[in-house]
Each structure stands twice: as structure tokens, then as C-alpha cells.
Short mmCIF file of C-alpha atoms in Angstrom, two decimals:
data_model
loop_
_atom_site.label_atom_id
_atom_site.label_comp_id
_atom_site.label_asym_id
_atom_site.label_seq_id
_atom_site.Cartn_x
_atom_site.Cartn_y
_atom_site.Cartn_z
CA UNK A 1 75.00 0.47 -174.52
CA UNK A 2 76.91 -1.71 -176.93
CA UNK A 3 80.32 -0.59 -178.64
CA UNK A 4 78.46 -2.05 -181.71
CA UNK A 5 75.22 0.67 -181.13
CA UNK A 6 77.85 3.45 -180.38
CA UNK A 7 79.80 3.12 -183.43
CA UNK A 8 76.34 2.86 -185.20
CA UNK A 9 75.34 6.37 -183.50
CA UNK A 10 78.73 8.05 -184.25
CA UNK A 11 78.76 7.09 -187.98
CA UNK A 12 75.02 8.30 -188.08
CA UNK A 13 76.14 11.72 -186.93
CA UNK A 14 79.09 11.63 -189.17
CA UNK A 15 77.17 10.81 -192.49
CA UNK A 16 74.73 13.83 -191.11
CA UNK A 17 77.57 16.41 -190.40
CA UNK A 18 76.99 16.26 -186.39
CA UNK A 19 80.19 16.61 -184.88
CA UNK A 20 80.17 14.74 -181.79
CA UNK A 21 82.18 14.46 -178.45
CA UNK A 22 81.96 11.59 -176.90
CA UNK A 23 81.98 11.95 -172.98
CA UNK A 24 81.75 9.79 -170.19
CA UNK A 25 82.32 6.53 -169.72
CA UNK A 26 82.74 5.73 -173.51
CA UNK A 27 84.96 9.03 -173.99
CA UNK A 28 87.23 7.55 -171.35
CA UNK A 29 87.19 3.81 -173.06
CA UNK A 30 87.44 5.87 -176.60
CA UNK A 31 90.94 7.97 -174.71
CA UNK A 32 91.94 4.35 -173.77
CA UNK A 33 90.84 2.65 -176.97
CA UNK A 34 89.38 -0.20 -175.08
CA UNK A 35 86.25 -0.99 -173.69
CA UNK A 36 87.15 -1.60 -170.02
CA UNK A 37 83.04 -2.01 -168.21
CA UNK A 38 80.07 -2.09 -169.40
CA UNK A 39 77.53 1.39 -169.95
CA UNK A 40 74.51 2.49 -169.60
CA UNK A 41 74.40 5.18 -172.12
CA UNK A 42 76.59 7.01 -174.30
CA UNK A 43 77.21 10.52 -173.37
CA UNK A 44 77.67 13.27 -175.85
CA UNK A 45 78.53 16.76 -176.05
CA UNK A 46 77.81 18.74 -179.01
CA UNK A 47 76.68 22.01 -180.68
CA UNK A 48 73.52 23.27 -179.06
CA UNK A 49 72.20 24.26 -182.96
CA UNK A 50 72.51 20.34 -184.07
CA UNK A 51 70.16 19.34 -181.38
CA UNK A 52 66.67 19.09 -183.17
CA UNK A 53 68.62 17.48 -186.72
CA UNK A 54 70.21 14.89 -184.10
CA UNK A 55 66.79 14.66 -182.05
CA UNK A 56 65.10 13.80 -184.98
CA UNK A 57 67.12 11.31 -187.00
CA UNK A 58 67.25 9.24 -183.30
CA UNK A 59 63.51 9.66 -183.25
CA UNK A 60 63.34 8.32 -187.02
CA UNK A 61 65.11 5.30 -185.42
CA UNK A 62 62.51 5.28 -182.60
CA UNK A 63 63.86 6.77 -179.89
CA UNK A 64 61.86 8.71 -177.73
CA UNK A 65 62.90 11.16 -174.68
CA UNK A 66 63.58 9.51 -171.06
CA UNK A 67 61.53 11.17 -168.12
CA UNK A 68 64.64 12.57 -165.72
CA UNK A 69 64.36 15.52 -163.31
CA UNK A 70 67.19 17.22 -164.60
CA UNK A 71 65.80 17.41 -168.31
CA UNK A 72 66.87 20.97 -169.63
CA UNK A 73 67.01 21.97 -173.49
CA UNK A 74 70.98 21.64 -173.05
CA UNK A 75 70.37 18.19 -170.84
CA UNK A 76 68.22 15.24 -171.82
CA UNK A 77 68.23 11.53 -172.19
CA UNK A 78 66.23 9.73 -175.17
CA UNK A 79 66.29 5.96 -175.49
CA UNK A 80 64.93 3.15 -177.57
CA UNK A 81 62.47 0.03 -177.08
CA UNK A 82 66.03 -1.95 -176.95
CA UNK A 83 67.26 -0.01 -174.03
CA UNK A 84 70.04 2.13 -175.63
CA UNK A 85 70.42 5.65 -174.12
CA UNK A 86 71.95 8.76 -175.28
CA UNK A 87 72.76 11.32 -172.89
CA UNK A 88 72.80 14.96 -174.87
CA UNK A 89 74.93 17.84 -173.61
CA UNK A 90 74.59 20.54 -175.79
CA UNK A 91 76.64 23.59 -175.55
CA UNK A 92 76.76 27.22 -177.86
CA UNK A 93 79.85 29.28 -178.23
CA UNK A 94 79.94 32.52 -179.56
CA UNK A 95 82.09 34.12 -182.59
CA UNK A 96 85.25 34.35 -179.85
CA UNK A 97 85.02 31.32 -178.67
CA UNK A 98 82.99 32.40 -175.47
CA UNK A 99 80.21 29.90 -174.03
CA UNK A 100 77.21 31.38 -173.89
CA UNK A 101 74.59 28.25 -173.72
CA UNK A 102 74.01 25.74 -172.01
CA UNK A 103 76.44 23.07 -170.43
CA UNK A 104 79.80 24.26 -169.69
CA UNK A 105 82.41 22.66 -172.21
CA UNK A 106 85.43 24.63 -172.08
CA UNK A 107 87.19 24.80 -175.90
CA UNK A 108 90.27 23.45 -174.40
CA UNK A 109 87.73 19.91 -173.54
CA UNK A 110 86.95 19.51 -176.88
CA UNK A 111 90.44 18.31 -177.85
CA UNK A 112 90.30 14.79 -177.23
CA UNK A 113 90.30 11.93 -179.86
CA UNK A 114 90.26 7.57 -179.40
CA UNK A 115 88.68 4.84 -181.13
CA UNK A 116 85.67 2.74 -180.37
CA UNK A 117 86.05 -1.13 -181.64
CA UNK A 118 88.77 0.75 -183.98
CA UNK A 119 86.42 3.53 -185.23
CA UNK A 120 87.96 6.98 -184.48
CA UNK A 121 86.04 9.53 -182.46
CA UNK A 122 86.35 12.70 -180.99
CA UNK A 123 85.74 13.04 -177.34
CA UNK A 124 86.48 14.94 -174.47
CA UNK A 125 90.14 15.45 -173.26
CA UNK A 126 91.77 12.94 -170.73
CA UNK A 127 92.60 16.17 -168.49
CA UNK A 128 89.06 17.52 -168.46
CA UNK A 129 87.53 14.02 -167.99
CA UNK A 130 88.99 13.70 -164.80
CA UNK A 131 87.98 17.23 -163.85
CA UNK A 132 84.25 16.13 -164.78
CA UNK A 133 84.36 13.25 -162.60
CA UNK A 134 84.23 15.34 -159.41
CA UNK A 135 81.97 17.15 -157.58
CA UNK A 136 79.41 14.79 -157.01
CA UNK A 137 78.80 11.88 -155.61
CA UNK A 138 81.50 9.44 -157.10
CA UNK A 139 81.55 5.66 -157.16
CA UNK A 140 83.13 3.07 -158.33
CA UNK A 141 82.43 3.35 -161.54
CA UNK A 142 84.24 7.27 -161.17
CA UNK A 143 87.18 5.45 -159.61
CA UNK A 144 87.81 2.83 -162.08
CA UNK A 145 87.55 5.29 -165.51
CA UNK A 146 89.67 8.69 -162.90
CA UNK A 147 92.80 6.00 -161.96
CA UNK A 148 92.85 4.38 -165.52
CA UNK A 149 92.91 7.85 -167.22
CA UNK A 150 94.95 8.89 -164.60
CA UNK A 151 97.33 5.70 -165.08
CA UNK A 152 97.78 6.40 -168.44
CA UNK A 153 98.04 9.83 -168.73
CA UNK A 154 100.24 10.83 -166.13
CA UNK A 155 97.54 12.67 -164.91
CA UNK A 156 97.47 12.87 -160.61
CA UNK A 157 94.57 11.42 -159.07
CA UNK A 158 92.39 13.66 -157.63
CA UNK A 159 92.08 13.80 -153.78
CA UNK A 160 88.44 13.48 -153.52
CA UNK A 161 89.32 9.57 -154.74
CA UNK A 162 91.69 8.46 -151.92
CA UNK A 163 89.21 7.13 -149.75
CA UNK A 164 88.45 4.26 -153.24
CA UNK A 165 92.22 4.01 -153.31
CA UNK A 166 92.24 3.16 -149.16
CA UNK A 167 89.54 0.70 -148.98
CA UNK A 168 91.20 -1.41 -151.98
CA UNK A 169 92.60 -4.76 -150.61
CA UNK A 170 96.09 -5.04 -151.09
CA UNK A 171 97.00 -7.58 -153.57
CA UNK A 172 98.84 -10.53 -152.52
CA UNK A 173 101.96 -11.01 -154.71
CA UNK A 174 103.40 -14.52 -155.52
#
């Protein structure tokens, strides 16, 4: 998915008063303020009750919902005849702060902030990126958006990452 389609999506949520968090691989080039690969998708966290206004401007725009077996009410994918793909991750807290739907955001995630192509965004914290990005099974993708948080942050890489870090060729220096 484009920086130019991302921006596109953010400012649609913006002029509809959907706050977004971006997530991912984008929230980690938003954190940086680069785009360092390319993505798939954009992933995004946001209120469980903006859902259904966010599900239907995207399907105003012709997007339609991707088939995945993990689809849940808090977890889908819808995409467009173009091939852009949002990935939702809705979450509901209640009046203290307390999750009580859906996927597991901690308040303390939702602190982040970057730019995309110079647009600011909100997005997920550099700390909690890196604790998202384990757990599974990681490649190199994982590795190259953990060590560049983690290299710019000051933020140790996690263990579960050495073996990237020990099949790396050393580079020659001239």
C-alpha cells in the first residue's frame, strides 16, 4: 500500500472524526518518519464504536471485506479492486480506562505519533511496537522494522531476534 493511499486513508478518517493509530509496518515507518520497505496493508487500531462509520465510508470507496480465517468483529481485512488493504483492529475501553473489547491495546500504546510523506499521524508507541512484533512467527520483515525501532530508540532488541542478527553476513569494511 502506497504512502500516497495511506495519507489518503488517514485524512479520510480525520475529515470524519476517526481517530486512528497507525500500527505495523507503517506505524514503525510513521515512528521513523520514513518509508524504509514496501507494505502490504496498512494496519490500524482504533475505537471499536467507529468501526461501521469507517466500514462504510471504505465501502463508499469500494472496498469490500478480504476472506481471512482469523476475521473477528475486532479483526478484519477489507481491500479494493486496486489491491490496497486495511487491516482493522478495533478495541473498547471502558469509563476507567479498562479494555473490555476486543484486541488488546494497552492505553500506554496509544501514545505514539510520526509522519507519513510529512503528514502527521498517530500510531502506536515505539516501545509497544516492538513488544507486538513477538510471539509469532517473525521474519525478516519483523527484524528489519524491531532493530530500526530498536536503533533509534534505544530500545534493546528482543532475544527472540538474535538468531536474524547471527545469520547476517558481516560487512566488509574498506
Amino acid at each position: 500500500m502506497s504512502a500516497e493511499a495511506v495519507v489518503e486513508l488517514m485524512r479520510l478518517c480525520e475529515q470524519n472524526g476517526i481517530e486512528i493509530f497507525v500500527d505495523g509496518g507503517w506505524g514503525v515507518d510513521a515512528l521513523l518518519g520514513r518509508q524504509t520497505r514496501p507494505h502490504a496493508d496498512l494496519d490500524i487500531a482504533l475505537q471499536h464504536e467507529d468501526v461501521p462509520k469507517l466500514r462504510a465510508l471504505l465501502e463508499a470507496r469500494g472496498y469490500k471485506d478480504v476472506p481471512r480465517d482469523d476475521t473477528r468483529d475486532c479483526n478484519f481485512v477489507m481491500g479494493d479492486d486496486e489491491g490496497h488493504e486495511v487491516d482493522f483492529h478495533s478495541y473498547t475501553f471502558d469509563a476507567h480506562g479498562k479494555h473490555v473489547f476486543g484486541l488488546e491495546y494497552p492505553l500506554a500504546s496509544l501514545t505514539g505519533s510520526g509522519s507519513i510523506q510529512g503528514y502527521p499521524v498517530k500510531c502506536i508507541s515505539p516501545e509497544w511496537l516492538v513488544k507486538f512484533h513477538s510471539g509469532y512467527e517473525l521474519d525478516e520483515d519483523d527484524y528489519h522494522d524491531v532493530s530500526l525501532l530498536c536503533d533509534h530508540f534505544g530500545i534493546a532488541l528482543p532475544a527472540e531476534y538474535e538468531r536474524f542478527v547471527r545469520n547476517k553476513p558481516e560487512r566488509k569494511h574498506s
